Every structure is written in structure tokens, then in C-alpha cells.
Amino acid sequence: MNKVLVLDFGSQYTQLIARKIRELGVYSEIFPFNTSVERIKRERPNALVLSGGPQSVYEKGAPLPSAEIFDLGLPVLGICYGLQLTAHLLGGGVTPSSKREYGFASLCVLDRSGLLAGIKDRGQVWMSHGDRLDAVPPGFRITGRTSNTKAAVVENADRRFYGVQFHPEVIHTKDGKKILGNFLFKLAGLTPDWNMTSFVERKVAEIRKMVGREKIVCGLSGGVDSLVTSLIIQKAVGRRLTCIFVDNGMLRKNQYRDMMDKFRRMLALKVVGVDAAGEFVAALKGVASPERKRKVIGRLFIRIFEREAAKLGDVRFLAQGTIYPDVIESNPVKGPSSRIKSHHNVGGLPKDLTFKLIEPLKELFKDEVRALGLELGVDRDFIDQHPFPGPGLAVRLLGEVNEDSLAVLREADEVVLEEVKKAGVYDKLWQAFAVLLPVKSVGVMGDQRTYQRVVVVRLVQSVDGMTANWFPASPALLARISTRIVNEVRGVNRVVYDVTTKPPGTIEWE
């Protein structure tokens, strides 16, 4: 199977590079910029891509790989910072630009024989840089430019080194996917041999080799990620898998009952149900910090898994539905990116974890997981359900968690979902939910003054959860949601609508 390694220099778009390459049918993985040449050789890649990044190559402390990566005989594509890095390490020159180029630009195509084959002249590209090439390295030639960047595309066909100053991985670059395809297939000579079927086969083989004849427990959350994880594990080890579905008291209305029925009746999984709602609420008493909540919840989940696993005998392996956005936001393990929040199944794990983790989906994005679920025969209605956070309503209830607040939030959340589905927009959304704020506001109900809680309604659209736009809901839909919440949910007298994108906000409030 062909493989492309993406070396991460801290770009916010690095994950999109890997996604676009996979969409083109080539397996890709992201590695830190300082990965040793020896490690790269062990991975046996067919090509390298150098990502963008926020720094300047000539600055002290700038992320620099070993120049030996250019002696591996591999095709290399540098993107933005990656282009400047290539020039810097191969004898070119990079200097600060007198005019920063950010946003849309028009690409003038000078040569279509290589990277820009089939690309229209004056097409739209997306720029984000403050430096420029003022000297192209020996052996390179300029094949594309913009009004502000003389060397927007450079190529060295003899050594199969290529660079673009813009970002072909983002949707704003109209022919970006075609440019990446030119690099992969026309110039690097790769074959599109990666798909969900091959992914499942590879993961099943890896799991069988890892666990031998051992038993495995898998934590189910009621969402797509953990379910797909369990089905892959089941495919690998059969009845040696036991799934554990914990009611942590933070689930939606009737979610525990409905999910247990689906797991057992529709999917033939061996599932143990655990009612631990009281334990979680007690453990969260006095905890208001979002990071602390996630860590408390994550650690208690593990303790319950350990407790249940002990009843099954000697269980050494725990499977989790960790996906790539969880890893990215929780811990900058790939490159010099910053932590956004600790996901309960990544940053919230205890240091004394007794299990060995199996996380078959940790390099996949949500849309890839959904495609994988369909490949495994999961019903589309289940696949297309909105993501639900592992910590559940605890991270949609700002401030301290208690039974009364959970009850209020659960009812408000049910109203949001019901009205969104009635309006026929559920399938247009990535997520739809309510948030309960730890503040009260003055209102008037029945000619009397009230002083009650505030609910936020959050409706967003996204592809993979890495970025998101707020949904322009109709005034009629918002009016119905607001009216029902105020009338039906005791203790709430005000409803507001969140119109924040990600970034700068996150989808969840905590």
C-alpha cells in the first residue's frame, strides 16, 4: 500500500493535507517535523509533504527537519512554510515580504507540464504568508506566480522536489485537490490503493497481532466512534470482546435505555450496562473547571472499566473510540500546535492506567469514521446521528454539575432536537444542542417577576469538527425552540442563540 508522510510544522491546516490525500485514495500519516531520518526510512513512505507553519525559517528556534530528508530519493512537496523550508535548506533565499499576502489570490500559470498540469490560468488560491522566496534554489524553476509572489510554485523535476506558496488543501483553492493529485499520481507515480475496505483489513490484522488470544473490553458511549471501534474489534477477536456502556448520568433523555436496546438487538454485540450516574455526579461535586471536569470523568470511566473487566477475568486491553480531532485538540503529539482542550478519553486518562489501549480510529476524521461505519453495515440513521461528547451533558452545563441542573438541561436539549427534526434541518447540521449557563436573568411570566436560568441554543454545520459555522436558522424555528423551552422547562426564562464560528470558538462550550 502506498503511503505519504506529512511532516507537521504547526500549520492549522496540516490535518486537512492528510485528509485530502486520503480522499484521493492514498494512505497518509502525520509525523512531527523533527522525526528522524531513520524513523522515516522505517515507515517506508512513497512521498513526503512538508506542511505550512506560523514561523519564519530564518528565526531562532524555527522548526527545522534534518536536511537529509532531501537525500532519501523521495518525491517532496512543500506547502507554504514547507516551500520556504525547502528553499532555505537547498540553497535558496527566504526574506520577509514587504507586503503580507493573506486570503484569496489569482495564480498565473507559467508551465503546465508538471505540478500545474490541467490547472486553469488565473484560478483562485488561498495565501497565508509573510515571507517570500527571493532566490530559488539551484535546479528549481518557477512555474506559477501571483501579483505579490513571484515564486508561488517552484519545481525541480529531476529530483522530484516541488513547492507551492499557497494552501492547496483548503477549499478556497479551487483546483487544490487537482494539484495534490498531480503531485501524487503524475509526479510521484503513486497508486490510489487506500479505501475503507483496506483500512479495516489492516486494522483487523494489527489487532489480532497485538492481542493474540487475550480478552478486550471496549467502552461504548452511544456515539458512532465507539460503535465503529467495537465492530472492528469484534471482527478481529469475535466473542472475546465485551463492550461496556456506562450511564454516567450525563446522557440525553432516555439515551441509555434506547442505546442498550440497539446494541444488543440490532448489532449483536455483547454489552454490559453499568448504572454509575450517582458516582459521576458525586465525583463532580464542587468541580467547575472544564478541564477538571473532563479529567474527573475520564478517570472515573477507566476505574469503572477496570472494575467491570475484573469480573471477566484477566483483561489486559481496553478499546476506545478516539478519533483524530480528539488527539489534535487534547495533545500536540504530532507537531508544534497548541492544546485546545483535554478530551476525556485522551487528556483525561489516569497515569496509572492498567490497560493497554487499542484505538483503531485515532488517525481518522469523523467523516471517515462514518464512511467506515457504512462499510461495516451500520444503519445510516445511526451513522448520521450528531456527535455527542463523551463527558455528555457535563460539558454543556457550565459551572458545577448537579442533578437539578442536569434535569433542566436534559429537557431543554430534548426540545432543541425535537424542533430541529420537525423543521427538517437535522441532516443539514453537524450538531444541535442546548447549553445551560450558570447565570440567572430577570423575566416576566404570568405578570410576575422571575429570576431564572439562561439556555443557549447551538446549531452548527461542519465536515469534520475541526472547523464549524453557525447555522442561519430561520426566525420561526428559533421562536418555536425558545417558546417551548421557556414554557415547558421549569427554571428557565431566557433563551439565546450562539452565532460563533470555530475558530475562534469551539463547538462545545467546554
PDB file of N, CA and C in Angstrom, residues 265-325:
ATOM      1  N   ARG A 265     -29.886  -5.745  20.304  1.00  0.00           N
ATOM      2  CA  ARG A 265     -30.869  -6.309  19.370  1.00  0.00           C
ATOM      3  C   ARG A 265     -30.454  -6.129  17.914  1.00  0.00           C
ATOM      4  N   MET A 266     -29.938  -4.949  17.573  1.00  0.00           N
ATOM      5  CA  MET A 266     -29.667  -4.648  16.174  1.00  0.00           C
ATOM      6  C   MET A 266     -28.240  -4.986  15.750  1.00  0.00           C
ATOM      7  N   LEU A 267     -27.291  -4.930  16.691  1.00  0.00           N
ATOM      8  CA  LEU A 267     -25.889  -5.084  16.308  1.00  0.00           C
ATOM      9  C   LEU A 267     -25.232  -6.339  16.864  1.00  0.00           C
ATOM     10  N   ALA A 268     -25.970  -7.114  17.656  1.00  0.00           N
ATOM     11  CA  ALA A 268     -25.485  -8.397  18.177  1.00  0.00           C
ATOM     12  C   ALA A 268     -24.166  -8.271  18.923  1.00  0.00           C
ATOM     13  N   LEU A 269     -23.984  -7.171  19.635  1.00  0.00           N
ATOM     14  CA  LEU A 269     -22.778  -7.006  20.440  1.00  0.00           C
ATOM     15  C   LEU A 269     -23.005  -7.548  21.850  1.00  0.00           C
ATOM     16  N   LYS A 270     -21.951  -8.060  22.448  1.00  0.00           N
ATOM     17  CA  LYS A 270     -22.007  -8.480  23.845  1.00  0.00           C
ATOM     18  C   LYS A 270     -21.754  -7.239  24.695  1.00  0.00           C
ATOM     19  N   VAL A 271     -22.818  -6.732  25.337  1.00  0.00           N
ATOM     20  CA  VAL A 271     -22.731  -5.444  26.038  1.00  0.00           C
ATOM     21  C   VAL A 271     -23.124  -5.601  27.505  1.00  0.00           C
ATOM     22  N   VAL A 272     -22.289  -5.037  28.367  1.00  0.00           N
ATOM     23  CA  VAL A 272     -22.589  -4.951  29.793  1.00  0.00           C
ATOM     24  C   VAL A 272     -23.000  -3.518  30.098  1.00  0.00           C
ATOM     25  N   GLY A 273     -24.170  -3.331  30.685  1.00  0.00           N
ATOM     26  CA  GLY A 273     -24.629  -1.999  31.065  1.00  0.00           C
ATOM     27  C   GLY A 273     -24.305  -1.713  32.515  1.00  0.00           C
ATOM     28  N   VAL A 274     -23.841  -0.504  32.803  1.00  0.00           N
ATOM     29  CA  VAL A 274     -23.466  -0.116  34.168  1.00  0.00           C
ATOM     30  C   VAL A 274     -24.143   1.201  34.522  1.00  0.00           C
ATOM     31  N   ASP A 275     -24.961   1.194  35.567  1.00  0.00           N
ATOM     32  CA  ASP A 275     -25.585   2.428  36.057  1.00  0.00           C
ATOM     33  C   ASP A 275     -24.665   3.056  37.095  1.00  0.00           C
ATOM     34  N   ALA A 276     -23.939   4.085  36.665  1.00  0.00           N
ATOM     35  CA  ALA A 276     -22.985   4.755  37.562  1.00  0.00           C
ATOM     36  C   ALA A 276     -23.284   6.240  37.674  1.00  0.00           C
ATOM     37  N   ALA A 277     -24.531   6.633  37.397  1.00  0.00           N
ATOM     38  CA  ALA A 277     -24.892   8.054  37.406  1.00  0.00           C
ATOM     39  C   ALA A 277     -24.557   8.709  38.738  1.00  0.00           C
ATOM     40  N   GLY A 278     -24.893   8.044  39.840  1.00  0.00           N
ATOM     41  CA  GLY A 278     -24.629   8.623  41.154  1.00  0.00           C
ATOM     42  C   GLY A 278     -23.156   8.832  41.404  1.00  0.00           C
ATOM     43  N   GLU A 279     -22.320   7.902  40.957  1.00  0.00           N
ATOM     44  CA  GLU A 279     -20.869   8.017  41.162  1.00  0.00           C
ATOM     45  C   GLU A 279     -20.305   9.239  40.441  1.00  0.00           C
ATOM     46  N   PHE A 280     -20.745   9.450  39.207  1.00  0.00           N
ATOM     47  CA  PHE A 280     -20.212  10.575  38.430  1.00  0.00           C
ATOM     48  C   PHE A 280     -20.658  11.913  39.010  1.00  0.00           C
ATOM     49  N   VAL A 281     -21.921  12.027  39.352  1.00  0.00           N
ATOM     50  CA  VAL A 281     -22.411  13.290  39.913  1.00  0.00           C
ATOM     51  C   VAL A 281     -21.690  13.597  41.225  1.00  0.00           C
ATOM     52  N   ALA A 282     -21.482  12.576  42.055  1.00  0.00           N
ATOM     53  CA  ALA A 282     -20.769  12.775  43.318  1.00  0.00           C
ATOM     54  C   ALA A 282     -19.325  13.201  43.073  1.00  0.00           C
ATOM     55  N   ALA A 283     -18.665  12.579  42.088  1.00  0.00           N
ATOM     56  CA  ALA A 283     -17.266  12.900  41.796  1.00  0.00           C
ATOM     57  C   ALA A 283     -17.109  14.316  41.260  1.00  0.00           C
ATOM     58  N   LEU A 284     -18.164  14.846  40.636  1.00  0.00           N
ATOM     59  CA  LEU A 284     -18.099  16.193  40.052  1.00  0.00           C
ATOM     60  C   LEU A 284     -18.562  17.287  41.009  1.00  0.00           C
ATOM     61  N   LYS A 285     -18.925  16.913  42.213  1.00  0.00           N
ATOM     62  CA  LYS A 285     -19.379  17.919  43.177  1.00  0.00           C
ATOM     63  C   LYS A 285     -18.272  18.944  43.447  1.00  0.00           C
ATOM     64  N   GLY A 286     -18.614  20.207  43.281  1.00  0.00           N
ATOM     65  CA  GLY A 286     -17.662  21.285  43.526  1.00  0.00           C
ATOM     66  C   GLY A 286     -16.698  21.541  42.385  1.00  0.00           C
ATOM     67  N   VAL A 287     -16.805  20.794  41.283  1.00  0.00           N
ATOM     68  CA  VAL A 287     -15.898  20.957  40.141  1.00  0.00           C
ATOM     69  C   VAL A 287     -16.548  21.862  39.103  1.00  0.00           C
ATOM     70  N   ALA A 288     -15.920  22.980  38.803  1.00  0.00           N
ATOM     71  CA  ALA A 288     -16.460  23.924  37.823  1.00  0.00           C
ATOM     72  C   ALA A 288     -15.561  24.079  36.603  1.00  0.00           C
ATOM     73  N   SER A 289     -14.273  23.814  36.749  1.00  0.00           N
ATOM     74  CA  SER A 289     -13.328  23.972  35.646  1.00  0.00           C
ATOM     75  C   SER A 289     -13.594  22.963  34.540  1.00  0.00           C
ATOM     76  N   PRO A 290     -13.715  23.405  33.280  1.00  0.00           N
ATOM     77  CA  PRO A 290     -13.955  22.475  32.170  1.00  0.00           C
ATOM     78  C   PRO A 290     -12.877  21.401  32.059  1.00  0.00           C
ATOM     79  N   GLU A 291     -11.609  21.797  32.181  1.00  0.00           N
ATOM     80  CA  GLU A 291     -10.522  20.821  32.081  1.00  0.00           C
ATOM     81  C   GLU A 291     -10.606  19.805  33.214  1.00  0.00           C
ATOM     82  N   ARG A 292     -10.913  20.287  34.409  1.00  0.00           N
ATOM     83  CA  ARG A 292     -11.004  19.390  35.555  1.00  0.00           C
ATOM     84  C   ARG A 292     -12.171  18.413  35.387  1.00  0.00           C
ATOM     85  N   LYS A 293     -13.297  18.916  34.890  1.00  0.00           N
ATOM     86  CA  LYS A 293     -14.455  18.039  34.643  1.00  0.00           C
ATOM     87  C   LYS A 293     -14.068  16.877  33.731  1.00  0.00           C
ATOM     88  N   ARG A 294     -13.418  17.203  32.609  1.00  0.00           N
ATOM     89  CA  ARG A 294     -13.058  16.175  31.647  1.00  0.00           C
ATOM     90  C   ARG A 294     -12.114  15.139  32.250  1.00  0.00           C
ATOM     91  N   LYS A 295     -11.178  15.596  33.047  1.00  0.00           N
ATOM     92  CA  LYS A 295     -10.222  14.669  33.659  1.00  0.00           C
ATOM     93  C   LYS A 295     -10.904  13.790  34.706  1.00  0.00           C
ATOM     94  N   VAL A 296     -11.787  14.374  35.517  1.00  0.00           N
ATOM     95  CA  VAL A 296     -12.518  13.590  36.521  1.00  0.00           C
ATOM     96  C   VAL A 296     -13.353  12.518  35.833  1.00  0.00           C
ATOM     97  N   ILE A 297     -14.066  12.908  34.783  1.00  0.00           N
ATOM     98  CA  ILE A 297     -14.926  11.970  34.069  1.00  0.00           C
ATOM     99  C   ILE A 297     -14.102  10.876  33.402  1.00  0.00           C
ATOM    100  N   GLY A 298     -13.011  11.258  32.738  1.00  0.00           N
ATOM    101  CA  GLY A 298     -12.177  10.284  32.060  1.00  0.00           C
ATOM    102  C   GLY A 298     -11.599   9.256  33.012  1.00  0.00           C
ATOM    103  N   ARG A 299     -11.151   9.701  34.171  1.00  0.00           N
ATOM    104  CA  ARG A 299     -10.538   8.783  35.137  1.00  0.00           C
ATOM    105  C   ARG A 299     -11.577   7.861  35.767  1.00  0.00           C
ATOM    106  N   LEU A 300     -12.771   8.389  36.015  1.00  0.00           N
ATOM    107  CA  LEU A 300     -13.801   7.547  36.610  1.00  0.00           C
ATOM    108  C   LEU A 300     -14.279   6.495  35.612  1.00  0.00           C
ATOM    109  N   PHE A 301     -14.369   6.867  34.346  1.00  0.00           N
ATOM    110  CA  PHE A 301     -14.692   5.873  33.314  1.00  0.00           C
ATOM    111  C   PHE A 301     -13.704   4.712  33.371  1.00  0.00           C
ATOM    112  N   ILE A 302     -12.419   5.032  33.459  1.00  0.00           N
ATOM    113  CA  ILE A 302     -11.394   3.990  33.481  1.00  0.00           C
ATOM    114  C   ILE A 302     -11.552   3.101  34.702  1.00  0.00           C
ATOM    115  N   ARG A 303     -11.825   3.696  35.867  1.00  0.00           N
ATOM    116  CA  ARG A 303     -11.974   2.896  37.085  1.00  0.00           C
ATOM    117  C   ARG A 303     -13.156   1.928  36.961  1.00  0.00           C
ATOM    118  N   ILE A 304     -14.224   2.410  36.317  1.00  0.00           N
ATOM    119  CA  ILE A 304     -15.395   1.535  36.129  1.00  0.00           C
ATOM    120  C   ILE A 304     -15.064   0.427  35.139  1.00  0.00           C
ATOM    121  N   PHE A 305     -14.341   0.765  34.063  1.00  0.00           N
ATOM    122  CA  PHE A 305     -13.924  -0.269  33.115  1.00  0.00           C
ATOM    123  C   PHE A 305     -13.051  -1.311  33.817  1.00  0.00           C
ATOM    124  N   GLU A 306     -12.149  -0.855  34.676  1.00  0.00           N
ATOM    125  CA  GLU A 306     -11.289  -1.781  35.417  1.00  0.00           C
ATOM    126  C   GLU A 306     -12.120  -2.694  36.316  1.00  0.00           C
ATOM    127  N   ARG A 307     -13.095  -2.099  36.965  1.00  0.00           N
ATOM    128  CA  ARG A 307     -13.948  -2.856  37.875  1.00  0.00           C
ATOM    129  C   ARG A 307     -14.749  -3.925  37.122  1.00  0.00           C
ATOM    130  N   GLU A 308     -15.305  -3.541  35.986  1.00  0.00           N
ATOM    131  CA  GLU A 308     -16.093  -4.490  35.204  1.00  0.00           C
ATOM    132  C   GLU A 308     -15.207  -5.538  34.543  1.00  0.00           C
ATOM    133  N   ALA A 309     -14.010  -5.119  34.115  1.00  0.00           N
ATOM    134  CA  ALA A 309     -13.088  -6.063  33.482  1.00  0.00           C
ATOM    135  C   ALA A 309     -12.648  -7.137  34.466  1.00  0.00           C
ATOM    136  N   ALA A 310     -12.510  -6.756  35.732  1.00  0.00           N
ATOM    137  CA  ALA A 310     -12.086  -7.717  36.752  1.00  0.00           C
ATOM    138  C   ALA A 310     -13.103  -8.851  36.891  1.00  0.00           C
ATOM    139  N   LYS A 311     -14.363  -8.562  36.617  1.00  0.00           N
ATOM    140  CA  LYS A 311     -15.399  -9.586  36.696  1.00  0.00           C
ATOM    141  C   LYS A 311     -15.295 -10.597  35.549  1.00  0.00           C
ATOM    142  N   LEU A 312     -14.598 -10.197  34.487  1.00  0.00           N
ATOM    143  CA  LEU A 312     -14.477 -11.058  33.314  1.00  0.00           C
ATOM    144  C   LEU A 312     -13.211 -11.906  33.342  1.00  0.00           C
ATOM    145  N   GLY A 313     -12.374 -11.699  34.341  1.00  0.00           N
ATOM    146  CA  GLY A 313     -11.110 -12.416  34.404  1.00  0.00           C
ATOM    147  C   GLY A 313      -9.961 -11.495  34.054  1.00  0.00           C
ATOM    148  N   ASP A 314      -8.917 -12.051  33.497  1.00  0.00           N
ATOM    149  CA  ASP A 314      -7.717 -11.283  33.171  1.00  0.00           C
ATOM    150  C   ASP A 314      -7.906 -10.565  31.835  1.00  0.00           C
ATOM    151  N   VAL A 315      -8.211  -9.266  31.896  1.00  0.00           N
ATOM    152  CA  VAL A 315      -8.394  -8.454  30.686  1.00  0.00           C
ATOM    153  C   VAL A 315      -7.293  -7.405  30.649  1.00  0.00           C
ATOM    154  N   ARG A 316      -6.511  -7.426  29.601  1.00  0.00           N
ATOM    155  CA  ARG A 316      -5.367  -6.509  29.507  1.00  0.00           C
ATOM    156  C   ARG A 316      -5.587  -5.355  28.551  1.00  0.00           C
ATOM    157  N   PHE A 317      -6.605  -5.441  27.704  1.00  0.00           N
ATOM    158  CA  PHE A 317      -6.762  -4.446  26.649  1.00  0.00           C
ATOM    159  C   PHE A 317      -8.087  -3.698  26.763  1.00  0.00           C
ATOM    160  N   LEU A 318      -8.003  -2.378  26.569  1.00  0.00           N
ATOM    161  CA  LEU A 318      -9.176  -1.507  26.522  1.00  0.00           C
ATOM    162  C   LEU A 318      -9.220  -0.817  25.171  1.00  0.00           C
ATOM    163  N   ALA A 319     -10.336  -0.950  24.470  1.00  0.00           N
ATOM    164  CA  ALA A 319     -10.522  -0.273  23.185  1.00  0.00           C
ATOM    165  C   ALA A 319     -11.352   0.985  23.387  1.00  0.00           C
ATOM    166  N   GLN A 320     -10.962   2.059  22.710  1.00  0.00           N
ATOM    167  CA  GLN A 320     -11.673   3.337  22.803  1.00  0.00           C
ATOM    168  C   GLN A 320     -11.944   3.889  21.411  1.00  0.00           C
ATOM    169  N   GLY A 321     -13.004   4.695  21.320  1.00  0.00           N
ATOM    170  CA  GLY A 321     -13.366   5.309  20.043  1.00  0.00           C
ATOM    171  C   GLY A 321     -12.703   6.651  19.827  1.00  0.00           C
ATOM    172  N   THR A 322     -11.442   6.772  20.181  1.00  0.00           N
ATOM    173  CA  THR A 322     -10.707   8.023  19.979  1.00  0.00           C
ATOM    174  C   THR A 322     -10.543   8.278  18.483  1.00  0.00           C
ATOM    175  N   ILE A 323     -10.858   9.479  18.035  1.00  0.00           N
ATOM    176  CA  ILE A 323     -10.633   9.835  16.640  1.00  0.00           C
ATOM    177  C   ILE A 323      -9.650  10.994  16.577  1.00  0.00           C
ATOM    178  N   TYR A 324      -9.238  11.339  15.371  1.00  0.00           N
ATOM    179  CA  TYR A 324      -8.124  12.267  15.220  1.00  0.00           C
ATOM    180  C   TYR A 324      -8.364  13.665  15.813  1.00  0.00           C
ATOM    181  N   PRO A 325      -9.544  14.269  15.617  1.00  0.00           N
ATOM    182  CA  PRO A 325      -9.758  15.575  16.245  1.00  0.00           C
ATOM    183  C   PRO A 325      -9.592  15.549  17.773  1.00  0.00           C
TER     184      PRO A 325
END
